[in-house]
Tab-separated table of C-alpha atoms in Angstrom:
chain	number	residue	atom	x	y	z
R	1	UNK	CA	-118.992	78.164	-87.408
R	2	UNK	CA	-121.594	76.429	-89.673
R	3	UNK	CA	-124.484	74.810	-88.002
R	4	UNK	CA	-125.576	71.207	-88.659
R	5	UNK	CA	-127.960	70.576	-91.675
R	6	UNK	CA	-130.690	69.602	-89.185
R	7	UNK	CA	-130.488	73.006	-87.229
R	8	UNK	CA	-130.210	74.964	-90.609
R	9	UNK	CA	-133.456	73.232	-91.656
R	10	UNK	CA	-135.088	74.642	-88.555
R	11	UNK	CA	-133.793	78.064	-89.181
R	12	UNK	CA	-135.158	78.170	-92.615
R	13	UNK	CA	-138.755	77.152	-91.160
R	14	UNK	CA	-138.607	80.061	-88.490
R	15	UNK	CA	-137.435	82.329	-91.277
R	16	UNK	CA	-140.448	81.481	-93.530
R	17	UNK	CA	-142.833	82.138	-90.519
R	18	UNK	CA	-141.071	85.418	-90.169
R	19	UNK	CA	-139.777	84.777	-86.561
R	20	UNK	CA	-137.423	87.600	-85.111
R	21	UNK	CA	-133.540	86.943	-85.635
R	22	UNK	CA	-133.441	86.995	-81.728
R	23	UNK	CA	-135.998	84.237	-81.337
R	24	UNK	CA	-134.459	82.372	-84.204
R	25	UNK	CA	-130.942	82.352	-82.211
R	26	UNK	CA	-132.646	81.694	-78.961
R	27	UNK	CA	-134.696	78.690	-80.043
R	28	UNK	CA	-131.774	77.103	-81.811
R	29	UNK	CA	-129.623	77.547	-78.767
R	30	UNK	CA	-132.143	75.336	-76.610
R	31	UNK	CA	-132.689	72.853	-79.230
R	32	UNK	CA	-129.023	72.312	-79.452
R	33	UNK	CA	-128.876	71.940	-75.710
R	34	UNK	CA	-131.590	69.331	-75.825
R	35	UNK	CA	-129.802	67.332	-78.331
R	36	UNK	CA	-126.426	67.743	-76.387
R	37	UNK	CA	-128.458	66.513	-73.182
R	38	UNK	CA	-129.429	63.513	-75.156
R	39	UNK	CA	-125.925	62.495	-76.119
R	40	UNK	CA	-126.496	63.864	-79.676
R	41	UNK	CA	-129.184	61.548	-80.534
R	42	UNK	CA	-131.389	62.771	-83.394
R	43	UNK	CA	-134.577	64.371	-82.043
R	44	UNK	CA	-136.831	62.137	-84.214
R	45	UNK	CA	-135.688	59.345	-82.233
R	46	UNK	CA	-136.547	60.977	-79.075
R	47	UNK	CA	-140.172	61.689	-77.352
R	48	UNK	CA	-141.975	63.040	-74.262
R	49	UNK	CA	-139.747	60.941	-71.973
R	50	UNK	CA	-136.558	62.755	-73.103
R	51	UNK	CA	-138.116	66.159	-73.167
R	52	UNK	CA	-139.382	65.445	-69.566
R	53	UNK	CA	-135.978	64.578	-68.322
R	54	UNK	CA	-134.417	67.588	-70.043
R	55	UNK	CA	-137.094	69.960	-68.374
R	56	UNK	CA	-136.629	68.395	-64.946
R	57	UNK	CA	-132.633	68.683	-65.365
R	58	UNK	CA	-133.310	72.508	-65.967
R	59	UNK	CA	-135.081	72.992	-63.065
R	60	UNK	CA	-133.660	70.387	-60.433
R	61	UNK	CA	-129.817	70.552	-61.525
R	62	UNK	CA	-129.731	74.040	-63.124
R	63	UNK	CA	-131.994	75.856	-61.169
R	64	UNK	CA	-133.447	77.783	-64.107
R	65	UNK	CA	-136.306	79.996	-63.615
R	66	UNK	CA	-139.914	79.358	-64.810
R	67	UNK	CA	-139.425	81.726	-67.710
R	68	UNK	CA	-136.273	79.985	-68.900
R	69	UNK	CA	-137.838	76.571	-68.604
R	70	UNK	CA	-140.635	77.740	-70.538
R	71	UNK	CA	-138.474	79.341	-73.482
R	72	UNK	CA	-136.518	75.893	-73.487
R	73	UNK	CA	-139.997	74.101	-73.805
R	74	UNK	CA	-141.213	76.691	-76.550
R	75	UNK	CA	-138.175	75.833	-78.731
R	76	UNK	CA	-138.576	71.881	-78.289
R	77	UNK	CA	-142.420	72.246	-79.033
R	78	UNK	CA	-141.814	74.381	-82.056
R	79	UNK	CA	-139.254	71.598	-83.299
R	80	UNK	CA	-141.502	68.792	-82.953
R	81	UNK	CA	-144.671	70.521	-84.360
R	82	UNK	CA	-142.997	72.168	-87.604
R	83	UNK	CA	-140.213	69.776	-88.281
R	84	UNK	CA	-141.975	66.403	-87.465
R	85	UNK	CA	-145.465	67.479	-87.283
R	86	UNK	CA	-145.854	65.856	-83.855
R	87	UNK	CA	-147.611	67.475	-80.939
R	88	UNK	CA	-145.906	66.821	-77.467
R	89	UNK	CA	-147.692	65.822	-74.347
R	90	UNK	CA	-145.461	66.427	-71.411
R	91	UNK	CA	-145.475	63.674	-68.737
R	92	UNK	CA	-147.042	64.295	-65.356
R	93	UNK	CA	-143.999	63.738	-63.458
R	94	UNK	CA	-142.124	66.888	-65.073
R	95	UNK	CA	-140.589	69.127	-62.557
R	96	UNK	CA	-141.626	72.632	-63.378
R	97	UNK	CA	-139.629	75.610	-62.147
R	98	UNK	CA	-141.657	77.828	-59.897
R	99	UNK	CA	-142.577	81.287	-60.987
R	100	UNK	CA	-141.710	83.679	-57.944
R	101	UNK	CA	-143.900	86.697	-57.522
R	102	UNK	CA	-141.867	89.763	-58.161
R	103	UNK	CA	-142.646	93.290	-57.716
R	104	UNK	CA	-140.919	95.343	-60.222
R	105	UNK	CA	-138.288	98.086	-59.319
R	106	UNK	CA	-139.608	101.618	-60.175
R	107	UNK	CA	-138.048	104.979	-60.239
R	108	UNK	CA	-139.729	108.166	-58.853
R	109	UNK	CA	-139.968	111.139	-61.394
R	110	UNK	CA	-136.935	112.568	-59.836
R	111	UNK	CA	-134.743	109.628	-60.002
R	112	UNK	CA	-135.699	108.886	-63.694
R	113	UNK	CA	-135.028	112.465	-64.533
R	114	UNK	CA	-131.750	112.424	-62.902
R	115	UNK	CA	-130.614	109.171	-64.707
R	116	UNK	CA	-131.804	110.626	-68.239
R	117	UNK	CA	-130.134	114.104	-67.415
R	118	UNK	CA	-126.450	112.282	-67.183
R	119	UNK	CA	-126.833	111.158	-70.950
R	120	UNK	CA	-125.676	112.838	-74.174
R	121	UNK	CA	-128.426	114.138	-76.395
R	122	UNK	CA	-129.228	111.095	-78.470
R	123	UNK	CA	-129.432	108.546	-75.422
R	124	UNK	CA	-131.657	111.254	-73.343
R	125	UNK	CA	-133.963	111.099	-76.069
R	126	UNK	CA	-134.143	107.529	-76.382
R	127	UNK	CA	-134.389	106.809	-72.451
R	128	UNK	CA	-136.950	109.823	-72.425
R	129	UNK	CA	-139.035	107.827	-74.899
R	130	UNK	CA	-138.899	104.668	-72.671
R	131	UNK	CA	-140.047	106.750	-69.777
R	132	UNK	CA	-142.288	108.925	-71.536
R	133	UNK	CA	-144.045	106.545	-73.644
R	134	UNK	CA	-143.929	103.068	-71.966
R	135	UNK	CA	-141.834	101.546	-74.648
R	136	UNK	CA	-139.853	98.182	-74.436
R	137	UNK	CA	-136.242	98.500	-75.103
R	138	UNK	CA	-136.937	96.239	-78.602
R	139	UNK	CA	-139.676	98.536	-79.549
R	140	UNK	CA	-137.607	101.664	-79.206
R	141	UNK	CA	-134.965	100.337	-81.238
R	142	UNK	CA	-137.422	99.219	-84.062
R	143	UNK	CA	-139.130	102.685	-84.304
R	144	UNK	CA	-138.979	103.987	-87.745
R	145	UNK	CA	-139.312	107.642	-89.101
R	146	UNK	CA	-143.068	106.755	-90.174
R	147	UNK	CA	-144.022	105.767	-86.791
R	148	UNK	CA	-144.034	109.150	-85.401
R	149	UNK	CA	-147.168	111.115	-86.020
R	150	UNK	CA	-146.744	114.531	-84.919
R	151	UNK	CA	-150.382	115.846	-85.671
R	152	UNK	CA	-151.925	113.379	-83.453
R	153	UNK	CA	-149.349	113.196	-80.855
R	154	UNK	CA	-148.742	109.564	-81.224
R	155	UNK	CA	-146.173	106.808	-81.582
R	156	UNK	CA	-147.151	103.684	-83.482
R	157	UNK	CA	-145.623	100.490	-82.370
R	158	UNK	CA	-145.634	97.606	-84.990
R	159	UNK	CA	-144.921	94.014	-84.252
R	160	UNK	CA	-144.597	94.418	-80.644
R	161	UNK	CA	-144.407	91.604	-78.140
R	162	UNK	CA	-146.526	88.743	-79.195
R	163	UNK	CA	-146.624	90.422	-82.784
R	164	UNK	CA	-149.264	92.975	-81.698
R	165	UNK	CA	-149.556	96.480	-82.906
R	166	UNK	CA	-150.604	99.334	-80.828
R	167	UNK	CA	-150.521	103.153	-80.352
R	168	UNK	CA	-148.966	105.096	-77.373
R	169	UNK	CA	-148.673	108.790	-76.595
R	170	UNK	CA	-146.000	111.339	-77.546
R	171	UNK	CA	-145.112	113.631	-74.933
R	172	UNK	CA	-145.297	117.306	-75.884
R	173	UNK	CA	-141.632	117.857	-74.470
R	174	UNK	CA	-140.116	115.323	-76.899
R	175	UNK	CA	-141.518	116.718	-79.965
R	176	UNK	CA	-138.543	119.265	-80.655
R	177	UNK	CA	-135.903	116.585	-79.936
R	178	UNK	CA	-137.768	113.927	-82.160
R	179	UNK	CA	-137.799	116.575	-85.087
R	180	UNK	CA	-134.108	117.222	-84.650
R	181	UNK	CA	-133.429	113.562	-84.503
R	182	UNK	CA	-135.446	112.922	-87.794
R	183	UNK	CA	-133.702	115.599	-89.482
R	184	UNK	CA	-130.277	113.923	-88.687
R	185	UNK	CA	-131.628	110.553	-89.932
R	186	UNK	CA	-132.507	112.312	-93.119
R	187	UNK	CA	-129.092	113.870	-93.569
R	188	UNK	CA	-127.477	110.343	-92.947
R	189	UNK	CA	-129.831	108.901	-95.422
R	190	UNK	CA	-129.082	111.307	-97.964
R	191	UNK	CA	-125.276	110.593	-97.554
R	192	UNK	CA	-125.937	107.024	-97.704
R	193	UNK	CA	-127.885	107.531	-101.242
R	194	UNK	CA	-125.026	109.652	-102.364
R	195	UNK	CA	-122.556	106.927	-101.732
R	196	UNK	CA	-124.630	104.520	-103.551
R	197	UNK	CA	-126.407	102.890	-100.506
R	198	UNK	CA	-129.523	104.095	-98.699
R	199	UNK	CA	-131.249	100.712	-98.097
R	200	UNK	CA	-132.707	99.937	-94.683
R	201	UNK	CA	-133.290	96.712	-93.015
R	202	UNK	CA	-136.490	95.188	-93.724
R	203	UNK	CA	-138.316	91.922	-92.874
R	204	UNK	CA	-138.149	89.659	-95.715
R	205	UNK	CA	-141.483	89.337	-96.381
R	206	UNK	CA	-142.032	93.043	-96.221
R	207	UNK	CA	-139.147	93.665	-98.698
R	208	UNK	CA	-140.853	91.539	-101.105
R	209	UNK	CA	-144.240	93.116	-100.641
R	210	UNK	CA	-142.916	96.715	-100.838
R	211	UNK	CA	-139.609	96.606	-102.860
R	212	UNK	CA	-139.597	100.401	-103.128
R	213	UNK	CA	-139.591	100.942	-99.326
R	214	UNK	CA	-136.203	99.742	-98.706
R	215	UNK	CA	-134.689	103.115	-99.866
R	216	UNK	CA	-137.659	105.432	-98.761
R	217	UNK	CA	-136.947	107.822	-95.925
R	218	UNK	CA	-140.035	107.350	-94.047
R	219	UNK	CA	-138.911	103.544	-93.626
R	220	UNK	CA	-135.486	104.495	-92.104
R	221	UNK	CA	-134.861	103.640	-88.407
R	222	UNK	CA	-135.266	106.286	-85.936
R	223	UNK	CA	-132.023	105.493	-84.227
R	224	UNK	CA	-129.851	103.922	-86.927
R	225	UNK	CA	-126.637	102.032	-86.484
R	226	UNK	CA	-123.514	103.827	-87.100
R	227	UNK	CA	-122.160	101.263	-89.697
R	228	UNK	CA	-123.814	99.614	-92.401
R	229	UNK	CA	-124.130	95.641	-92.133
R	230	UNK	CA	-125.258	92.797	-94.493
R	231	UNK	CA	-128.990	91.755	-93.959
R	232	UNK	CA	-128.981	88.378	-92.367
R	233	UNK	CA	-131.365	86.937	-94.504
R	234	UNK	CA	-131.448	88.413	-97.926
R	235	UNK	CA	-127.742	89.305	-98.049
R	236	UNK	CA	-127.992	93.004	-98.919
R	237	UNK	CA	-126.057	95.676	-97.351
R	238	UNK	CA	-128.269	98.283	-95.361
R	239	UNK	CA	-128.349	100.279	-92.265
R	240	UNK	CA	-129.964	98.565	-89.343
R	241	UNK	CA	-131.028	100.052	-86.036
R	242	UNK	CA	-128.700	100.736	-83.174
R	243	UNK	CA	-127.456	97.611	-81.319
R	244	UNK	CA	-129.301	96.947	-77.683
R	245	UNK	CA	-125.783	97.094	-76.296
R	246	UNK	CA	-125.241	100.697	-76.788
R	247	UNK	CA	-128.207	101.595	-74.672
R	248	UNK	CA	-126.899	99.219	-71.779
R	249	UNK	CA	-123.579	100.945	-71.769
R	250	UNK	CA	-125.148	104.307	-71.771
R	251	UNK	CA	-127.495	103.278	-68.924
R	252	UNK	CA	-124.898	101.746	-66.693
R	253	UNK	CA	-122.824	105.072	-67.135
R	254	UNK	CA	-125.491	107.390	-66.365
R	255	UNK	CA	-126.934	105.446	-63.272
R	256	UNK	CA	-123.413	105.475	-61.712
R	257	UNK	CA	-123.312	109.257	-62.375
R	258	UNK	CA	-126.600	109.962	-60.795
R	259	UNK	CA	-125.906	107.941	-57.684
R	260	UNK	CA	-129.318	106.343	-57.737
R	261	UNK	CA	-128.995	103.199	-55.563
R	262	UNK	CA	-131.756	100.924	-57.289
R	263	UNK	CA	-131.152	98.293	-59.780
R	264	UNK	CA	-131.888	99.934	-63.086
R	265	UNK	CA	-132.510	98.468	-66.338
R	266	UNK	CA	-134.026	99.907	-69.429
R	267	UNK	CA	-137.241	97.981	-68.659
R	268	UNK	CA	-137.276	100.003	-65.273
R	269	UNK	CA	-138.357	103.054	-67.162
R	270	UNK	CA	-141.497	101.203	-68.668
R	271	UNK	CA	-142.414	100.157	-65.086
R	272	UNK	CA	-142.121	103.627	-63.950
R	273	UNK	CA	-144.051	105.035	-66.781
R	274	UNK	CA	-147.054	102.819	-65.658
R	275	UNK	CA	-146.658	103.814	-61.937
R	276	UNK	CA	-146.436	107.482	-62.563
R	277	UNK	CA	-149.659	107.348	-64.842
R	278	UNK	CA	-151.416	105.739	-61.830
R	279	UNK	CA	-150.275	107.929	-59.478
R	280	UNK	CA	-151.602	110.709	-61.414
R	281	UNK	CA	-155.170	109.094	-61.591
R	282	UNK	CA	-155.203	107.333	-64.838
R	283	UNK	CA	-157.649	104.599	-65.267
R	284	UNK	CA	-155.898	101.031	-65.186
R	285	UNK	CA	-157.724	100.143	-68.515
R	286	UNK	CA	-156.084	102.979	-70.240
R	287	UNK	CA	-152.563	102.232	-68.748
R	288	UNK	CA	-153.287	98.385	-70.074
R	289	UNK	CA	-153.920	99.712	-73.292
R	290	UNK	CA	-150.720	102.096	-73.465
R	291	UNK	CA	-148.509	99.273	-72.200
R	292	UNK	CA	-150.179	96.554	-74.534
R	293	UNK	CA	-150.810	93.970	-71.940
R	294	UNK	CA	-153.189	91.181	-72.727
R	295	UNK	CA	-154.336	90.636	-69.390
R	296	UNK	CA	-155.407	93.287	-66.809
R	297	UNK	CA	-153.606	91.339	-64.037
R	298	UNK	CA	-150.329	91.939	-65.528
R	299	UNK	CA	-150.924	95.694	-65.249
R	300	UNK	CA	-152.406	95.472	-61.812
R	301	UNK	CA	-148.978	94.557	-60.411
R	302	UNK	CA	-148.316	98.400	-60.358
R	303	UNK	CA	-151.128	98.968	-58.176
R	304	UNK	CA	-149.061	96.930	-55.659
R	305	UNK	CA	-145.872	99.041	-56.265
R	306	UNK	CA	-147.613	102.158	-55.416
R	307	UNK	CA	-149.236	100.774	-52.408
R	308	UNK	CA	-152.875	100.967	-53.652
R	309	UNK	CA	-153.137	97.527	-52.145
R	310	UNK	CA	-153.147	98.688	-48.497
R	311	UNK	CA	-156.319	100.644	-49.032
R	312	UNK	CA	-155.071	103.456	-46.855
R	313	UNK	CA	-153.865	101.549	-43.984
R	314	UNK	CA	-150.937	103.171	-42.329
R	315	UNK	CA	-147.910	101.735	-40.301
R	316	UNK	CA	-148.156	101.924	-36.538
R	317	UNK	CA	-145.230	104.049	-36.559
R	318	UNK	CA	-147.030	106.762	-38.563
R	319	UNK	CA	-150.100	106.863	-36.428
């Protein structure tokens, strides 16, 4: 279904600023909801009062989380800043959703390996990278052949959360499996070239800057999709990375087979990576760097998970 000309204009602005496709879709959804909430009035005729009413509605009537409300706010702020060149100032009576303190679910090493062991070879490697390297799901899917450095046993993460780059460790136990996967990608790439294809999906700006890279093997995704598709911006046919839903399906099946009773998502393996490093005596600053956290307080949540906050205090029943 075609979007309104106004929403299409916002889409074009986001693409010139190289926002991800997922961010683009999310922002447009919230901007559309804001417009519908205000009886389809044009945003140029709305202001702080209407934005405040919408955010309050989300918190009071919809009971959304703090992160969801903030996402809606970011979408609206983007629209006013880049379309209308206007800065918003929230009114003091805006009801803000509370951000509850949550302790992340983590797996023991045995639980993590039990789940990973239920998967086939490809997904076993993917979830081993999540657990062994502390990657986010999106970072894993966006890995390219060139991002793996066997010489230094490093994995380079480009354009991670917040657009940041970082380097994380490459476990020795994954080297052989990664080389096998890269060889499979090479064979698939050669097949694509023989069929007149071979293009990979690149950000528009990068494709213009390095036009030769689009067919180079090193730029191919480490976990390519099964089928080629049309690039959402530039229109050429290419092989994108595996879709995130494939990971979710594989994980759900593996957790059920492992009989682990915890609520497990792909991000749980990143949490487990951090806690296992801290349990092994790693410095918290090192863990912060490997995870790519800006604030040390974000990393410190894992010290609570492993019980360091108790300072050696034991339960009365254990005395």
